[in-house]
Amino acid sequence: MLRLGALLLFLSLQVSAAEKWIRVTTPNFELYTPVSVKAAKEKILYFEQVREFLNKSTGGNVQDSRIPVRIILFKTEAQYSPYRFNEFASAYYSSGLDRDYIAIGGEVKESERTAIHEYVHLVARHARLNFPPWLNEGMADLYSNLEPRKDKVLVGAPIPERLYLAREKLFPLSQLLEVNVKSPEYNRKSHAGTFYAQSWALTHMLQLDKDYHANFNEFLKLIADGLPSEAALEKAYNKPLKSIEQDLVQYIRHKNSYNAAVLPIKFEKAEVVPDVTLVNDVTAKAILASLHVSTNRMEHSQVILKELESHASQNATAAETVAYAYWRKGEPAQALPYFTQALAQTSNPHPKLLMDAARICQTQGKSDEGIHLLQQVLLKDPDWQEARIQLVEQLLSSRNPQKALEEIRHIKKVNPDIAARFFIAAAYTEAANHLIPQAKASASTAQKYAKDMWAKESISRLLEYLNRAELAIQTAASQPVPELQQALTQEIQERDDLEIERPRLVRRSVTGDERVIEVSREDEVQEAVGILTRIDCIDGKARLHISRSDRDAGEETSKLVLAIYKPETVIVRGETGENGQFSLECGDQNRKIRVDYTLKTDAAFRTDGELKILEPLP
């Protein structure tokens, strides 16, 4: 028997699909909507304008044009309601396995502001800025009400409703800085107004107030380096948080005029002609279901997904939606036939669809088919570095290291955002071709670009293998290629785990112990270098006190307290004592360490996070 919620959703989807939905496309966007053709064209052209403006203002390419953003514009609130991300969001941005999504609710007021706000979220994610929620929303709001003025654009004019709400109520600043995407302040209508208003106000003050703007870039750099918001604010502005909070109250409640930035960039109309086509009911249902798949809320569309399976052999969009749904659930064997059906029905398949189908082929022992798909992509777009790196990985998996080496050498200058992945692939390729010194150099370069715990652990394991391989060659022993193959397989699997939102895995690497530590995708992982000053031992748990330090200068900047709940779950890297052990005795300490930790405040234990990896430093 169907649950009532699923039945209601099924009915709402039928109603939505019963209207005439259209697909409107430009080079960088595809928009699905039941609104008028005129309104749809205006919306998609405005997104093109915003994209071009942000390209010019940031000096870079904010979006990969190979993968158009999918916009779903609802006509009424009733249509939008089943897809609402939380109880108040009138629009939202979501990064799916297949592409980026922006959903805009029916009857949205100030739709231009909404479009910019959500697109700024997309830009921040593609730039891997990893802002905390308050700054992410504050920056999106700051740009959202831009005002074109002849050959210039005004950015950061006050938003009246944000200012009004901020003057009505404020959270303690420490509370605002600790909000995450699961916090009630972020998700509940009763709290969110204040959160958004105060986030906008704080960001506005930091970037545009005469007493703060000069240090704003330094603050952003500290955030990018992984410093928590409070520590980054105090260091960048050389003030305690209490003083910054007092300044913010004054800024919100007692200021009569506010600065804005004038950028010498013309907000030009998009010179493209949108293409408009009607879509049938099955395609409309598939597009709506894909929105739930993108946010990993497929339980809301189970009825529709089952219906789409029956249409997959005649409808490419239905097949594609079902394929990604199974992949998102971690069932690649079930996903593969639907990827195959989607490709068979498309005369000019989307390159991302080809790449993802190739990855699924690899997991299902169909490496030759996957390699053929990637070669199709590169025939059309030989400069797509991500596709070529994936081809290298799949050639290595299929035991073709010589061809992999040829492919890796096609890339002469790698894009910084995929540099870590490139140099890891290069190291595996060189090692498989017995070029151990070159492989070690590539792995070392990868370390410079790796930004998270997962990549660092992968590189650490690779370097250990390379050191053993080098020793084996020096002693005329055979090179342990099977071990390399196993390491490569693990590297690719862990990357897939990240993308489909399975728990992330880290393995102890110093002693060869294969104990696995799971870290949820929702966990925010940070890195710190500092001096371990004291360890408190309390009822089988431990509390590490660390003086955080600047990586280059070695100077103290802030205090960090980390919890160890279960010592056996901590990974130890680098220098160790006898038998690969590292002793942590209770009491005062004075040793330099590097740590990776999950950012989880434990008020009862008085800690800022939980230790995951510890590396003693010389």
PDB file of N, CA and C in Angstrom, residues 49-60 62 120 123 143 146 153 155 263-266:
ATOM      1  N   GLN A  49      23.373  36.739 -18.581  1.00  0.00           N
ATOM      2  CA  GLN A  49      23.939  38.036 -18.210  1.00  0.00           C
ATOM      3  C   GLN A  49      24.728  37.943 -16.909  1.00  0.00           C
ATOM      4  N   VAL A  50      24.127  37.304 -15.923  1.00  0.00           N
ATOM      5  CA  VAL A  50      24.781  37.183 -14.618  1.00  0.00           C
ATOM      6  C   VAL A  50      26.081  36.404 -14.750  1.00  0.00           C
ATOM      7  N   ARG A  51      26.043  35.320 -15.513  1.00  0.00           N
ATOM      8  CA  ARG A  51      27.256  34.521 -15.704  1.00  0.00           C
ATOM      9  C   ARG A  51      28.374  35.357 -16.317  1.00  0.00           C
ATOM     10  N   GLU A  52      28.047  36.117 -17.361  1.00  0.00           N
ATOM     11  CA  GLU A  52      29.067  36.914 -18.028  1.00  0.00           C
ATOM     12  C   GLU A  52      29.610  38.000 -17.102  1.00  0.00           C
ATOM     13  N   PHE A  53      28.736  38.626 -16.313  1.00  0.00           N
ATOM     14  CA  PHE A  53      29.190  39.645 -15.363  1.00  0.00           C
ATOM     15  C   PHE A  53      30.144  39.052 -14.332  1.00  0.00           C
ATOM     16  N   LEU A  54      29.793  37.879 -13.781  1.00  0.00           N
ATOM     17  CA  LEU A  54      30.657  37.258 -12.779  1.00  0.00           C
ATOM     18  C   LEU A  54      31.964  36.779 -13.399  1.00  0.00           C
ATOM     19  N   ASN A  55      31.924  36.342 -14.647  1.00  0.00           N
ATOM     20  CA  ASN A  55      33.172  36.001 -15.342  1.00  0.00           C
ATOM     21  C   ASN A  55      34.106  37.202 -15.383  1.00  0.00           C
ATOM     22  N   LYS A  56      33.560  38.355 -15.741  1.00  0.00           N
ATOM     23  CA  LYS A  56      34.382  39.559 -15.854  1.00  0.00           C
ATOM     24  C   LYS A  56      34.849  40.058 -14.494  1.00  0.00           C
ATOM     25  N   SER A  57      33.974  40.007 -13.504  1.00  0.00           N
ATOM     26  CA  SER A  57      34.330  40.567 -12.195  1.00  0.00           C
ATOM     27  C   SER A  57      35.306  39.698 -11.429  1.00  0.00           C
ATOM     28  N   THR A  58      35.307  38.383 -11.702  1.00  0.00           N
ATOM     29  CA  THR A  58      36.233  37.494 -10.998  1.00  0.00           C
ATOM     30  C   THR A  58      37.477  37.187 -11.813  1.00  0.00           C
ATOM     31  N   GLY A  59      37.449  37.529 -13.102  1.00  0.00           N
ATOM     32  CA  GLY A  59      38.608  37.290 -13.943  1.00  0.00           C
ATOM     33  C   GLY A  59      38.811  35.830 -14.302  1.00  0.00           C
ATOM     34  N   GLY A  60      37.769  35.025 -14.219  1.00  0.00           N
ATOM     35  CA  GLY A  60      37.912  33.606 -14.538  1.00  0.00           C
ATOM     36  C   GLY A  60      36.643  33.045 -15.139  1.00  0.00           C
ATOM     37  N   VAL A  62      33.612  31.023 -14.486  1.00  0.00           N
ATOM     38  CA  VAL A  62      32.905  30.618 -13.272  1.00  0.00           C
ATOM     39  C   VAL A  62      32.133  29.320 -13.451  1.00  0.00           C
ATOM     40  N   VAL A 120      25.449  32.638  -7.473  1.00  0.00           N
ATOM     41  CA  VAL A 120      26.664  32.904  -6.698  1.00  0.00           C
ATOM     42  C   VAL A 120      27.036  31.679  -5.866  1.00  0.00           C
ATOM     43  N   VAL A 123      28.864  29.428  -8.210  1.00  0.00           N
ATOM     44  CA  VAL A 123      30.220  29.924  -8.472  1.00  0.00           C
ATOM     45  C   VAL A 123      31.145  29.611  -7.303  1.00  0.00           C
ATOM     46  N   TYR A 143      25.894  40.132  -3.563  1.00  0.00           N
ATOM     47  CA  TYR A 143      25.846  40.299  -5.015  1.00  0.00           C
ATOM     48  C   TYR A 143      24.431  40.300  -5.570  1.00  0.00           C
ATOM     49  N   LEU A 146      22.621  43.523  -7.322  1.00  0.00           N
ATOM     50  CA  LEU A 146      23.462  44.385  -8.144  1.00  0.00           C
ATOM     51  C   LEU A 146      22.590  45.314  -8.995  1.00  0.00           C
ATOM     52  N   VAL A 153      28.613  48.729 -12.567  1.00  0.00           N
ATOM     53  CA  VAL A 153      27.639  47.949 -11.790  1.00  0.00           C
ATOM     54  C   VAL A 153      27.847  48.266 -10.317  1.00  0.00           C
ATOM     55  N   VAL A 155      27.389  47.136  -6.573  1.00  0.00           N
ATOM     56  CA  VAL A 155      27.234  45.881  -5.832  1.00  0.00           C
ATOM     57  C   VAL A 155      27.234  46.187  -4.339  1.00  0.00           C
ATOM     58  N   LEU A 263      31.743  48.636  -9.644  1.00  0.00           N
ATOM     59  CA  LEU A 263      32.664  47.880 -10.490  1.00  0.00           C
ATOM     60  C   LEU A 263      32.604  48.419 -11.910  1.00  0.00           C
ATOM     61  N   PRO A 264      33.774  48.677 -12.515  1.00  0.00           N
ATOM     62  CA  PRO A 264      33.801  49.239 -13.874  1.00  0.00           C
ATOM     63  C   PRO A 264      33.530  48.188 -14.946  1.00  0.00           C
ATOM     64  N   ILE A 265      32.383  47.541 -14.830  1.00  0.00           N
ATOM     65  CA  ILE A 265      32.007  46.465 -15.751  1.00  0.00           C
ATOM     66  C   ILE A 265      30.584  46.741 -16.239  1.00  0.00           C
ATOM     67  N   LYS A 266      30.392  46.622 -17.528  1.00  0.00           N
ATOM     68  CA  LYS A 266      29.059  46.834 -18.084  1.00  0.00           C
ATOM     69  C   LYS A 266      28.242  45.552 -17.989  1.00  0.00           C
TER      70      LYS A 266
END
